[in-house]
Short mmCIF file of C-alpha atoms in Angstrom, two decimals:
data_model
loop_
_atom_site.label_atom_id
_atom_site.label_comp_id
_atom_site.label_asym_id
_atom_site.label_seq_id
_atom_site.Cartn_x
_atom_site.Cartn_y
_atom_site.Cartn_z
CA UNK B 24 -63.37 -13.03 16.17
CA UNK B 25 -63.73 -14.39 12.66
CA UNK B 26 -63.16 -17.97 11.62
CA UNK B 27 -60.51 -18.50 8.94
CA UNK B 28 -61.81 -21.05 6.49
CA UNK B 29 -59.62 -20.63 3.42
CA UNK B 30 -56.01 -20.13 4.45
CA UNK B 31 -53.87 -17.81 2.31
CA UNK B 32 -50.33 -19.06 2.82
CA UNK B 33 -48.48 -15.91 1.69
CA UNK B 34 -49.94 -13.68 4.45
CA UNK B 35 -47.86 -12.70 7.46
CA UNK B 36 -49.54 -14.03 10.59
CA UNK B 37 -48.98 -14.73 14.26
CA UNK B 38 -50.79 -17.21 16.46
CA UNK B 39 -51.19 -15.87 19.99
CA UNK B 40 -50.75 -18.59 22.60
CA UNK B 41 -53.47 -18.50 25.22
CA UNK B 42 -54.86 -20.42 28.14
CA UNK B 43 -57.75 -20.13 30.52
CA UNK B 44 -57.84 -19.28 34.19
CA UNK B 45 -60.78 -20.68 36.12
CA UNK B 46 -61.75 -19.12 39.45
CA UNK B 47 -65.23 -20.38 40.35
CA UNK B 48 -65.43 -18.02 43.34
CA UNK B 49 -65.42 -14.99 40.99
CA UNK B 50 -68.99 -13.97 40.18
CA UNK B 51 -68.17 -11.54 37.34
CA UNK B 52 -65.68 -13.64 35.33
CA UNK B 53 -65.14 -17.15 36.70
CA UNK B 54 -63.44 -18.16 33.44
CA UNK B 55 -61.13 -15.82 31.54
CA UNK B 56 -58.69 -16.22 28.68
CA UNK B 57 -55.09 -15.00 29.04
CA UNK B 58 -53.14 -14.15 25.87
CA UNK B 59 -49.32 -14.19 25.63
CA UNK B 60 -48.21 -12.07 22.67
CA UNK B 61 -44.62 -12.21 24.00
CA UNK B 62 -44.34 -15.94 23.25
CA UNK B 63 -41.72 -16.57 20.57
CA UNK B 64 -42.44 -18.56 17.43
CA UNK B 65 -40.11 -21.15 15.93
CA UNK B 66 -38.44 -18.29 14.03
CA UNK B 67 -37.54 -16.65 17.36
CA UNK B 68 -39.91 -13.71 16.97
CA UNK B 69 -42.96 -12.73 18.97
CA UNK B 70 -45.64 -10.12 18.35
CA UNK B 71 -45.02 -7.70 21.24
CA UNK B 72 -41.46 -6.59 20.36
CA UNK B 73 -42.48 -5.64 16.82
CA UNK B 74 -45.58 -3.68 17.85
CA UNK B 75 -45.36 0.03 18.53
CA UNK B 76 -46.52 0.63 22.08
CA UNK B 77 -47.79 4.12 21.29
CA UNK B 78 -46.42 5.68 24.44
CA UNK B 79 -48.26 7.16 27.40
CA UNK B 80 -50.82 9.81 26.51
CA UNK B 81 -52.68 10.15 29.79
CA UNK B 82 -51.61 12.75 32.31
CA UNK B 83 -49.50 11.79 35.31
CA UNK B 84 -51.39 10.57 38.36
CA UNK B 85 -50.54 13.68 40.42
CA UNK B 86 -52.20 15.96 37.83
CA UNK B 87 -55.29 13.77 37.68
CA UNK B 88 -55.69 13.63 41.48
CA UNK B 89 -54.99 17.37 41.83
CA UNK B 90 -57.98 18.21 39.62
CA UNK B 91 -60.29 16.56 42.16
CA UNK B 92 -59.69 19.49 44.52
CA UNK B 93 -60.72 22.09 41.91
CA UNK B 94 -64.35 21.05 41.60
CA UNK B 95 -67.21 20.28 43.92
CA UNK B 96 -68.10 17.04 42.11
CA UNK B 97 -65.95 14.37 40.46
CA UNK B 98 -66.92 11.71 37.94
CA UNK B 99 -65.22 8.34 37.61
CA UNK B 100 -66.08 5.35 35.45
CA UNK B 101 -64.91 1.90 34.45
CA UNK B 102 -65.62 0.78 30.90
CA UNK B 103 -66.65 -2.87 31.00
CA UNK B 104 -64.64 -5.10 28.67
CA UNK B 105 -63.10 -2.02 27.07
CA UNK B 106 -60.58 -3.77 24.82
CA UNK B 107 -63.29 -5.99 23.34
CA UNK B 108 -65.21 -2.89 22.23
CA UNK B 109 -62.38 -1.46 20.08
CA UNK B 110 -62.04 -2.86 16.57
CA UNK B 111 -58.60 -3.17 15.00
CA UNK B 112 -57.70 -2.51 11.37
CA UNK B 113 -58.63 -5.31 8.97
CA UNK B 114 -54.99 -5.59 7.83
CA UNK B 115 -53.82 -6.34 11.38
CA UNK B 116 -56.22 -9.16 12.22
CA UNK B 117 -53.92 -11.90 10.89
CA UNK B 118 -51.40 -10.92 13.57
CA UNK B 119 -53.96 -11.92 16.20
CA UNK B 120 -54.81 -15.48 15.26
CA UNK B 121 -55.78 -18.19 17.70
CA UNK B 122 -56.70 -21.86 17.54
CA UNK B 123 -59.83 -22.85 19.42
CA UNK B 124 -62.02 -25.83 20.19
CA UNK B 125 -65.56 -25.49 21.49
CA UNK B 126 -65.36 -28.85 23.27
CA UNK B 127 -62.87 -31.69 23.84
CA UNK B 128 -64.16 -33.71 20.89
CA UNK B 129 -64.72 -30.76 18.51
CA UNK B 130 -62.31 -30.07 15.64
CA UNK B 131 -59.66 -27.37 16.05
CA UNK B 132 -60.61 -24.16 14.25
CA UNK B 133 -58.50 -21.12 13.40
CA UNK B 134 -59.77 -17.62 14.15
CA UNK B 135 -58.48 -14.08 13.88
CA UNK B 136 -59.36 -11.66 16.64
CA UNK B 137 -61.12 -8.46 15.55
CA UNK B 138 -60.64 -6.33 18.65
CA UNK B 139 -57.80 -5.01 20.78
CA UNK B 140 -56.33 -7.95 22.68
CA UNK B 141 -55.25 -7.78 26.29
CA UNK B 142 -51.68 -9.05 26.42
CA UNK B 143 -50.44 -7.07 23.42
CA UNK B 144 -48.04 -4.22 24.16
CA UNK B 145 -50.14 -1.70 22.22
CA UNK B 146 -53.46 -2.45 23.97
CA UNK B 147 -53.24 0.20 26.76
CA UNK B 148 -52.34 2.96 24.29
CA UNK B 149 -55.11 1.98 21.86
CA UNK B 150 -57.71 1.99 24.64
CA UNK B 151 -56.62 5.38 25.98
CA UNK B 152 -56.31 6.90 22.50
CA UNK B 153 -59.80 5.70 21.60
CA UNK B 154 -61.20 7.66 24.54
CA UNK B 155 -59.45 10.84 23.34
CA UNK B 156 -60.88 10.59 19.79
#
């Protein structure tokens, strides 16, 4: 994410509400941030309904599982923190703004997220499409 220091007031922007979930028993991610791009602003709009979802481009599950019988070996993988590895277009970053404090007594700062954000309707398509590039 990038800190916004000099605000340009004529830009279209959206601040994504977010909160943390703390599960100390989880060893991989005891603290994670949850974004809600469906939260409406004072104007009554939210980000998710105006985003294009991109559709489903992966094959149906039956076709994927059926291919496992064709070959002697199968390969499967999980891409760690996949959404955070996909950059979004510079012109779209102002639609993914957040406010953040590093500690309780720190000043509030404004940031714009630079990568695909979990909680946006287009995130699954963008991740899948990136793999097909």
